[in-house]
Amino acid sequence: MPEGHTLHRLARLHQKLFARRPVGVSSPQGRFAESAALLDGAVLTRAEAHGKHLFHRYGRDRVVHVHLGLYGTFVEHPLPAPEPVGQLRMRLVGETHYADLRGPTACELITPAEARALRARLGEDPLRPDAEPERVWERVSRSRSPLATLLMDQKVLAGVGNVYRAELLFRHGLDPQLPGRELDRATWDAMWADLVVLMRDGVRRNRIDTVAPEHDPRRRGQAARRDRHGGEVYVYRRAGLPCLVCGTGVRHREHAARNLFWCPACQPSRG
DNA sequence: ATTGTATGTCCAA
DNA sequence: TGGACCTACAATG
């Protein structure tokens, strides 16, 4: 589901299935119809992602910007494409496959300048080779905001969502409330390196897995509990269940209108 | 069949 | 700060 790894996976797939060839573009639902008509039959030059944003470039002056939001979906299948059913915002039809976009927060035709401006507002994306983690450290190490806030701030880190946030804090034994300025450099470096590995793994496997083999309940004779995100996790959505490392009950609270999960024993507060 | 909930973001009040 | 967005899936009956 849509954290950064999902968008990078889609970008890679769309590049492979549609790029360098003309694509049919339509909007059966109608909300993207005017733009779709302008693009229909154009060559999709390139598909790429930055954080949770997906960009389809058509030649030199047109870009389709997609943000899935909370429940947007993109599905790709071999041709032939069936008759559209329900609210289908955008359909791409290539030479071998079609792709259907439903329920996105954003699907809009913009200029390359607008795309650049949008990306300029985004933070560093652990999945992009051009990411500059030093810029993240500059922000984090000067901030009084809690790590739980900073990790989800797309102007700081692009692509990290609620699952990666909770799991990263757990894996590094960090209290979600710890102010960024109290984080030490070595821990930050380890966190960034970990994000790169975890999120690349997420792209590859199309799910978020964060549990080390030695903590995997399936290896301990316990029932595997895959959650809706599809993978194995330490704390995300495990409120009240025993911590996979120490057995303490996993805690849950609302933090800035989002669900936050942590183990109070493995992630102790300093105060 | 129906209800509840979610991995995100924006905007009006 | 609460609602809108309006999909997919799990849980419930």
mmCIF file of C-alpha atoms (C1' of nucleotides) in Angstrom:
data_model
loop_
_atom_site.group_PDB
_atom_site.id
_atom_site.type_symbol
_atom_site.label_atom_id
_atom_site.label_comp_id
_atom_site.label_asym_id
_atom_site.label_seq_id
_atom_site.Cartn_x
_atom_site.Cartn_y
_atom_site.Cartn_z
ATOM 1 C CA MET A 1 0.000 0.000 0.000
ATOM 2 C CA PRO A 2 1.081 3.504 -0.654
ATOM 3 C CA GLU A 3 4.244 4.415 1.150
ATOM 4 C CA GLY A 4 7.216 5.397 -0.978
ATOM 5 C CA HIS A 5 8.157 1.863 -1.952
ATOM 6 C CA THR A 6 4.775 1.420 -3.667
ATOM 7 C CA LEU A 7 5.270 4.481 -5.862
ATOM 8 C CA HIS A 8 8.789 3.491 -6.856
ATOM 9 C CA ARG A 9 7.526 0.052 -7.741
ATOM 10 C CA LEU A 10 4.812 1.574 -9.918
ATOM 11 C CA ALA A 11 7.306 3.908 -11.589
ATOM 12 C CA ARG A 12 9.560 1.003 -12.429
ATOM 13 C CA LEU A 13 6.667 -1.057 -13.745
ATOM 14 C CA HIS A 14 5.201 1.753 -15.821
ATOM 15 C CA GLN A 15 8.604 2.532 -17.263
ATOM 16 C CA LYS A 16 8.906 -1.081 -18.354
ATOM 17 C CA LEU A 17 5.354 -1.557 -19.644
ATOM 18 C CA PHE A 18 4.624 1.801 -21.266
ATOM 19 C CA ALA A 19 7.664 4.048 -21.700
ATOM 20 C CA ARG A 20 9.031 5.064 -25.119
ATOM 21 C CA ARG A 21 5.799 4.081 -26.842
ATOM 22 C CA PRO A 22 2.467 5.766 -27.484
ATOM 23 C CA VAL A 23 -0.203 5.143 -24.869
ATOM 24 C CA GLY A 24 -3.936 5.555 -24.957
ATOM 25 C CA VAL A 25 -5.006 7.837 -22.110
ATOM 26 C CA SER A 26 -8.610 8.147 -20.975
ATOM 27 C CA SER A 27 -10.659 9.026 -17.932
ATOM 28 C CA PRO A 28 -13.895 7.017 -17.963
ATOM 29 C CA GLN A 29 -14.922 8.691 -14.712
ATOM 30 C CA GLY A 30 -14.502 12.103 -16.325
ATOM 31 C CA ARG A 31 -12.528 13.976 -13.692
ATOM 32 C CA PHE A 32 -9.318 13.763 -15.744
ATOM 33 C CA ALA A 33 -11.041 13.690 -19.138
ATOM 34 C CA GLU A 34 -9.875 17.026 -20.581
ATOM 35 C CA SER A 35 -6.250 16.322 -19.809
ATOM 36 C CA ALA A 36 -6.541 12.718 -20.938
ATOM 37 C CA ALA A 37 -7.809 13.871 -24.343
ATOM 38 C CA LEU A 38 -4.745 16.106 -24.703
ATOM 39 C CA LEU A 39 -2.424 13.199 -23.932
ATOM 40 C CA ASP A 40 -4.182 10.370 -25.740
ATOM 41 C CA GLY A 41 -1.763 8.716 -28.163
ATOM 42 C CA ALA A 42 1.307 10.589 -26.927
ATOM 43 C CA VAL A 43 4.584 8.855 -26.131
ATOM 44 C CA LEU A 44 5.160 8.274 -22.436
ATOM 45 C CA THR A 45 8.763 9.394 -22.111
ATOM 46 C CA ARG A 46 9.497 8.389 -18.571
ATOM 47 C CA ALA A 47 7.889 7.252 -15.312
ATOM 48 C CA GLU A 48 9.564 8.123 -12.029
ATOM 49 C CA ALA A 49 8.769 8.559 -8.355
ATOM 50 C CA HIS A 50 9.835 10.983 -5.647
ATOM 51 C CA GLY A 51 8.551 10.068 -2.228
ATOM 52 C CA LYS A 52 4.863 9.217 -2.514
ATOM 53 C CA HIS A 53 4.498 11.105 -5.792
ATOM 54 C CA LEU A 54 4.472 9.479 -9.228
ATOM 55 C CA PHE A 55 5.322 11.386 -12.405
ATOM 56 C CA HIS A 56 4.593 10.355 -15.999
ATOM 57 C CA ARG A 57 6.491 12.538 -18.446
ATOM 58 C CA TYR A 58 5.139 12.993 -21.964
ATOM 59 C CA GLY A 59 7.761 14.654 -24.139
ATOM 60 C CA ARG A 60 9.238 17.963 -23.060
ATOM 61 C CA ASP A 61 6.315 19.923 -21.769
ATOM 62 C CA ARG A 62 3.727 17.668 -20.166
ATOM 63 C CA VAL A 63 3.774 15.740 -16.908
ATOM 64 C CA VAL A 64 1.035 13.746 -15.214
ATOM 65 C CA HIS A 65 1.344 13.970 -11.450
ATOM 66 C CA VAL A 66 -0.275 11.210 -9.405
ATOM 67 C CA HIS A 67 -0.600 10.929 -5.645
ATOM 68 C CA LEU A 68 -2.487 7.880 -4.387
ATOM 69 C CA GLY A 69 -3.330 9.359 -1.026
ATOM 70 C CA LEU A 70 -4.766 6.998 1.537
ATOM 71 C CA TYR A 71 -6.643 4.645 -0.740
ATOM 72 C CA GLY A 72 -5.705 5.265 -4.318
ATOM 73 C CA THR A 73 -4.733 2.192 -6.354
ATOM 74 C CA PHE A 74 -3.026 1.471 -9.648
ATOM 75 C CA VAL A 75 -3.405 -1.959 -11.208
ATOM 76 C CA GLU A 76 -1.709 -3.251 -14.356
ATOM 77 C CA HIS A 77 -2.796 -6.215 -16.456
ATOM 78 C CA PRO A 78 -2.145 -7.677 -19.913
ATOM 79 C CA LEU A 79 -4.441 -6.608 -22.729
ATOM 80 C CA PRO A 80 -7.252 -6.747 -23.595
ATOM 81 C CA ALA A 81 -8.627 -4.134 -21.211
ATOM 82 C CA PRO A 82 -12.168 -4.863 -20.008
ATOM 83 C CA GLU A 83 -14.970 -2.305 -20.146
ATOM 84 C CA PRO A 84 -14.370 0.270 -17.400
ATOM 85 C CA VAL A 85 -16.351 -0.341 -14.234
ATOM 86 C CA GLY A 86 -17.039 2.218 -11.489
ATOM 87 C CA GLN A 87 -14.932 5.258 -10.728
ATOM 88 C CA LEU A 88 -11.946 4.870 -13.048
ATOM 89 C CA ARG A 89 -9.948 8.101 -12.949
ATOM 90 C CA MET A 90 -7.332 7.250 -15.553
ATOM 91 C CA ARG A 91 -6.696 4.349 -17.857
ATOM 92 C CA LEU A 92 -3.455 3.893 -19.780
ATOM 93 C CA VAL A 93 -3.448 1.465 -22.692
ATOM 94 C CA GLY A 94 -0.091 0.379 -24.049
ATOM 95 C CA GLU A 95 0.964 -2.154 -26.634
ATOM 96 C CA THR A 96 0.816 -5.133 -24.321
ATOM 97 C CA HIS A 97 -0.729 -3.953 -21.046
ATOM 98 C CA TYR A 98 -3.188 -1.479 -19.593
ATOM 99 C CA ALA A 99 -3.163 0.289 -16.226
ATOM 100 C CA ASP A 100 -6.145 1.541 -14.209
ATOM 101 C CA LEU A 101 -5.950 4.306 -11.595
ATOM 102 C CA ARG A 102 -8.708 4.598 -8.990
ATOM 103 C CA GLY A 103 -9.271 6.849 -6.012
ATOM 104 C CA PRO A 104 -6.122 8.985 -6.118
ATOM 105 C CA THR A 105 -5.804 12.196 -4.146
ATOM 106 C CA ALA A 106 -4.151 13.762 -7.184
ATOM 107 C CA CYS A 107 -4.134 13.006 -10.888
ATOM 108 C CA GLU A 108 -3.333 16.164 -12.785
ATOM 109 C CA LEU A 109 -1.615 17.408 -15.914
ATOM 110 C CA ILE A 110 1.130 19.873 -15.027
ATOM 111 C CA THR A 111 4.158 21.484 -16.654
ATOM 112 C CA PRO A 112 7.751 20.409 -16.018
ATOM 113 C CA ALA A 113 8.250 23.678 -14.118
ATOM 114 C CA GLU A 114 5.333 22.831 -11.841
ATOM 115 C CA ALA A 115 6.734 19.349 -11.337
ATOM 116 C CA ARG A 116 10.094 20.820 -10.383
ATOM 117 C CA ALA A 117 8.438 23.198 -7.933
ATOM 118 C CA LEU A 118 6.513 20.342 -6.380
ATOM 119 C CA ARG A 119 9.619 18.232 -6.017
ATOM 120 C CA ALA A 120 11.556 21.156 -4.588
ATOM 121 C CA ARG A 121 9.157 21.107 -1.652
ATOM 122 C CA LEU A 122 9.827 17.432 -0.972
ATOM 123 C CA GLY A 123 12.489 16.127 1.323
ATOM 124 C CA GLU A 124 15.105 13.480 0.608
ATOM 125 C CA ASP A 125 13.858 10.136 -0.658
ATOM 126 C CA PRO A 126 15.833 7.098 0.558
ATOM 127 C CA LEU A 127 14.895 5.297 -2.662
ATOM 128 C CA ARG A 128 16.397 7.898 -4.984
ATOM 129 C CA PRO A 129 20.073 7.650 -5.898
ATOM 130 C CA ASP A 130 20.303 11.460 -5.901
ATOM 131 C CA ALA A 131 19.172 11.716 -2.256
ATOM 132 C CA GLU A 132 21.308 13.803 0.080
ATOM 133 C CA PRO A 133 20.928 12.434 3.609
ATOM 134 C CA GLU A 134 23.049 15.273 4.971
ATOM 135 C CA ARG A 135 20.160 17.634 4.276
ATOM 136 C CA VAL A 136 17.869 15.490 6.407
ATOM 137 C CA TRP A 137 20.360 15.491 9.243
ATOM 138 C CA GLU A 138 20.572 19.272 9.102
ATOM 139 C CA ARG A 139 16.820 19.519 9.589
ATOM 140 C CA VAL A 140 16.494 16.770 12.195
ATOM 141 C CA SER A 141 19.445 17.821 14.324
ATOM 142 C CA ARG A 142 18.127 21.388 14.632
ATOM 143 C CA SER A 143 14.544 20.524 15.388
ATOM 144 C CA ARG A 144 12.707 20.442 18.675
ATOM 145 C CA SER A 145 9.984 18.336 17.055
ATOM 146 C CA PRO A 146 9.681 14.685 18.071
ATOM 147 C CA LEU A 147 11.157 12.057 15.787
ATOM 148 C CA ALA A 148 7.639 10.707 15.237
ATOM 149 C CA THR A 149 6.745 14.013 13.588
ATOM 150 C CA LEU A 150 9.979 14.513 11.672
ATOM 151 C CA LEU A 151 10.022 11.067 10.076
ATOM 152 C CA MET A 152 6.540 11.580 8.613
ATOM 153 C CA ASP A 153 7.228 15.138 7.439
ATOM 154 C CA GLN A 154 7.438 14.860 3.641
ATOM 155 C CA LYS A 155 9.416 18.121 3.507
ATOM 156 C CA VAL A 156 12.125 16.373 5.521
ATOM 157 C CA LEU A 157 11.957 12.742 4.390
ATOM 158 C CA ALA A 158 9.952 11.882 1.279
ATOM 159 C CA GLY A 159 8.329 8.469 1.078
ATOM 160 C CA VAL A 160 8.353 7.400 4.720
ATOM 161 C CA GLY A 161 4.840 6.668 5.962
ATOM 162 C CA ASN A 162 3.279 5.416 9.133
ATOM 163 C CA VAL A 163 4.540 1.829 8.859
ATOM 164 C CA TYR A 164 8.166 2.666 8.084
ATOM 165 C CA ARG A 165 8.123 5.345 10.790
ATOM 166 C CA ALA A 166 6.972 2.987 13.522
ATOM 167 C CA GLU A 167 9.294 0.205 12.439
ATOM 168 C CA LEU A 168 12.370 2.394 12.026
ATOM 169 C CA LEU A 169 11.959 3.878 15.507
ATOM 170 C CA PHE A 170 11.581 0.387 16.937
ATOM 171 C CA ARG A 171 14.599 -1.027 15.107
ATOM 172 C CA HIS A 172 16.780 1.730 16.520
ATOM 173 C CA GLY A 173 15.366 1.599 20.042
ATOM 174 C CA LEU A 174 14.151 5.182 19.889
ATOM 175 C CA ASP A 175 11.396 6.870 21.844
ATOM 176 C CA PRO A 176 9.029 8.388 19.244
ATOM 177 C CA GLN A 177 8.843 11.542 21.387
ATOM 178 C CA LEU A 178 12.608 12.154 21.377
ATOM 179 C CA PRO A 179 13.286 15.623 19.948
ATOM 180 C CA GLY A 180 15.273 15.548 16.726
ATOM 181 C CA ARG A 181 18.019 17.723 18.203
ATOM 182 C CA GLU A 182 18.706 15.073 20.844
ATOM 183 C CA LEU A 183 19.452 12.387 18.268
ATOM 184 C CA ASP A 184 23.140 11.579 17.845
ATOM 185 C CA ARG A 185 24.842 11.529 14.480
ATOM 186 C CA ALA A 186 25.841 7.875 14.524
ATOM 187 C CA THR A 187 22.266 6.785 15.207
ATOM 188 C CA TRP A 188 20.967 8.984 12.404
ATOM 189 C CA ASP A 189 23.491 7.552 9.946
ATOM 190 C CA ALA A 190 22.404 4.049 10.902
ATOM 191 C CA MET A 191 18.726 5.012 10.521
ATOM 192 C CA TRP A 192 19.236 6.381 7.015
ATOM 193 C CA ALA A 193 21.193 3.327 5.935
ATOM 194 C CA ASP A 194 18.466 1.148 7.391
ATOM 195 C CA LEU A 195 15.722 3.055 5.553
ATOM 196 C CA VAL A 196 17.533 2.570 2.256
ATOM 197 C CA VAL A 197 17.740 -1.177 2.817
ATOM 198 C CA LEU A 198 14.195 -1.576 4.181
ATOM 199 C CA MET A 199 12.546 0.492 1.466
ATOM 200 C CA ARG A 200 14.503 -1.154 -1.361
ATOM 201 C CA ASP A 201 13.380 -4.463 0.049
ATOM 202 C CA GLY A 202 9.820 -3.068 0.078
ATOM 203 C CA VAL A 203 10.057 -2.210 -3.636
ATOM 204 C CA ARG A 204 11.358 -5.663 -4.447
ATOM 205 C CA ARG A 205 8.849 -7.613 -2.367
ATOM 206 C CA ASN A 206 5.884 -5.253 -2.714
ATOM 207 C CA ARG A 207 5.326 -5.292 1.030
ATOM 208 C CA ILE A 208 6.897 -3.966 4.181
ATOM 209 C CA ASP A 209 8.989 -6.493 6.072
ATOM 210 C CA THR A 210 11.063 -5.222 8.958
ATOM 211 C CA VAL A 211 11.478 -8.169 11.324
ATOM 212 C CA ALA A 212 14.948 -9.692 11.570
ATOM 213 C CA PRO A 213 15.051 -13.473 11.048
ATOM 214 C CA GLU A 214 15.939 -14.125 14.677
ATOM 215 C CA HIS A 215 12.767 -12.340 15.809
ATOM 216 C CA ASP A 216 10.454 -13.837 13.222
ATOM 217 C CA PRO A 217 7.526 -15.477 15.052
ATOM 218 C CA ARG A 218 7.290 -18.076 12.303
ATOM 219 C CA ARG A 219 10.723 -19.325 13.317
ATOM 220 C CA ARG A 220 9.671 -19.455 16.931
ATOM 221 C CA GLY A 221 6.763 -21.772 16.412
ATOM 222 C CA GLN A 222 4.229 -18.987 16.798
ATOM 223 C CA ALA A 223 1.460 -18.102 14.412
ATOM 224 C CA ALA A 224 2.539 -15.779 11.675
ATOM 225 C CA ARG A 225 0.542 -12.587 11.800
ATOM 226 C CA ARG A 226 0.543 -10.761 8.562
ATOM 227 C CA ASP A 227 -1.322 -7.552 8.710
ATOM 228 C CA ARG A 228 -3.033 -5.557 6.030
ATOM 229 C CA HIS A 229 0.215 -4.003 4.902
ATOM 230 C CA GLY A 230 1.125 -7.568 3.902
ATOM 231 C CA GLY A 231 4.395 -8.121 5.743
ATOM 232 C CA GLU A 232 5.937 -8.885 9.094
ATOM 233 C CA VAL A 233 6.412 -5.981 11.451
ATOM 234 C CA TYR A 234 7.517 -5.371 15.037
ATOM 235 C CA VAL A 235 4.985 -2.835 16.275
ATOM 236 C CA TYR A 236 2.803 -1.362 13.515
ATOM 237 C CA ARG A 237 -0.845 -2.149 14.315
ATOM 238 C CA ARG A 238 0.211 -4.579 17.044
ATOM 239 C CA ALA A 239 -1.211 -2.588 19.969
ATOM 240 C CA GLY A 240 -1.606 -4.778 23.043
ATOM 241 C CA LEU A 241 0.247 -7.720 21.510
ATOM 242 C CA PRO A 242 3.562 -8.839 22.994
ATOM 243 C CA CYS A 243 6.708 -7.227 21.596
ATOM 244 C CA LEU A 244 8.514 -9.726 19.354
ATOM 245 C CA VAL A 245 11.775 -8.979 21.170
ATOM 246 C CA CYS A 246 10.898 -8.554 24.861
ATOM 247 C CA GLY A 247 7.252 -9.564 25.264
ATOM 248 C CA THR A 248 6.093 -6.219 26.677
ATOM 249 C CA GLY A 249 2.702 -5.083 25.385
ATOM 250 C CA VAL A 250 2.990 -2.814 22.357
ATOM 251 C CA ARG A 251 1.554 0.653 22.998
ATOM 252 C CA HIS A 252 -0.602 2.819 20.776
ATOM 253 C CA ARG A 253 -1.618 6.463 20.750
ATOM 254 C CA GLU A 254 -2.772 9.154 18.392
ATOM 255 C CA HIS A 255 0.033 11.414 17.269
ATOM 256 C CA ALA A 256 -0.910 14.321 15.001
ATOM 257 C CA ALA A 257 -4.070 12.462 13.939
ATOM 258 C CA ARG A 258 -2.125 9.343 12.945
ATOM 259 C CA ASN A 259 -1.690 6.033 14.714
ATOM 260 C CA LEU A 260 1.618 5.647 16.483
ATOM 261 C CA PHE A 261 2.876 2.304 17.817
ATOM 262 C CA TRP A 262 5.900 1.541 19.981
ATOM 263 C CA CYS A 263 7.299 -0.809 22.614
ATOM 264 C CA PRO A 264 7.777 1.095 25.887
ATOM 265 C CA ALA A 265 10.542 -1.280 26.997
ATOM 266 C CA CYS A 266 12.597 -1.427 23.785
ATOM 267 C CA GLN A 267 12.042 2.294 23.088
ATOM 268 C CA PRO A 268 12.317 3.886 26.533
ATOM 269 C CA SER A 269 11.847 7.596 27.077
ATOM 270 C CA ARG A 270 14.705 9.581 28.584
ATOM 271 C CA GLY A 271 12.600 11.719 30.874
ATOM 272 C "C1'" DA B 1 -24.787 -7.675 2.863
ATOM 273 C "C1'" DT B 2 -23.068 -4.319 5.842
ATOM 274 C "C1'" DT B 3 -19.879 -1.933 8.676
ATOM 275 C "C1'" DG B 4 -15.435 -0.242 10.162
ATOM 276 C "C1'" DT B 5 -10.899 1.024 9.269
ATOM 277 C "C1'" DA B 6 -6.449 2.389 6.830
ATOM 278 C "C1'" DT B 7 -0.071 2.862 4.995
ATOM 279 C "C1'" DG B 8 -2.104 10.373 3.074
ATOM 280 C "C1'" DT B 9 -2.947 15.032 2.125
ATOM 281 C "C1'" DC B 10 -5.585 19.171 1.564
ATOM 282 C "C1'" DC B 11 -8.753 22.679 2.831
ATOM 283 C "C1'" DA B 12 -12.361 25.223 5.334
ATOM 284 C "C1'" DA B 13 -13.744 26.675 9.797
ATOM 285 C "C1'" DT C 1 -9.203 20.378 14.198
ATOM 286 C "C1'" DG C 2 -12.584 17.970 11.572
ATOM 287 C "C1'" DG C 3 -14.173 16.548 7.323
ATOM 288 C "C1'" DA C 4 -13.471 15.284 2.507
ATOM 289 C "C1'" DC C 5 -11.655 12.258 -0.625
ATOM 290 C "C1'" DC C 6 -14.674 7.777 -2.097
ATOM 291 C "C1'" DT C 7 -10.978 2.293 -2.649
ATOM 292 C "C1'" DA C 8 -9.942 -2.154 -0.712
ATOM 293 C "C1'" DC C 9 -10.133 -5.306 2.583
ATOM 294 C "C1'" DA C 10 -11.097 -7.419 7.150
ATOM 295 C "C1'" DA C 11 -14.444 -8.110 10.474
ATOM 296 C "C1'" DT C 12 -19.140 -8.741 11.582
ATOM 297 C "C1'" DG C 13 -23.857 -10.484 11.091
#
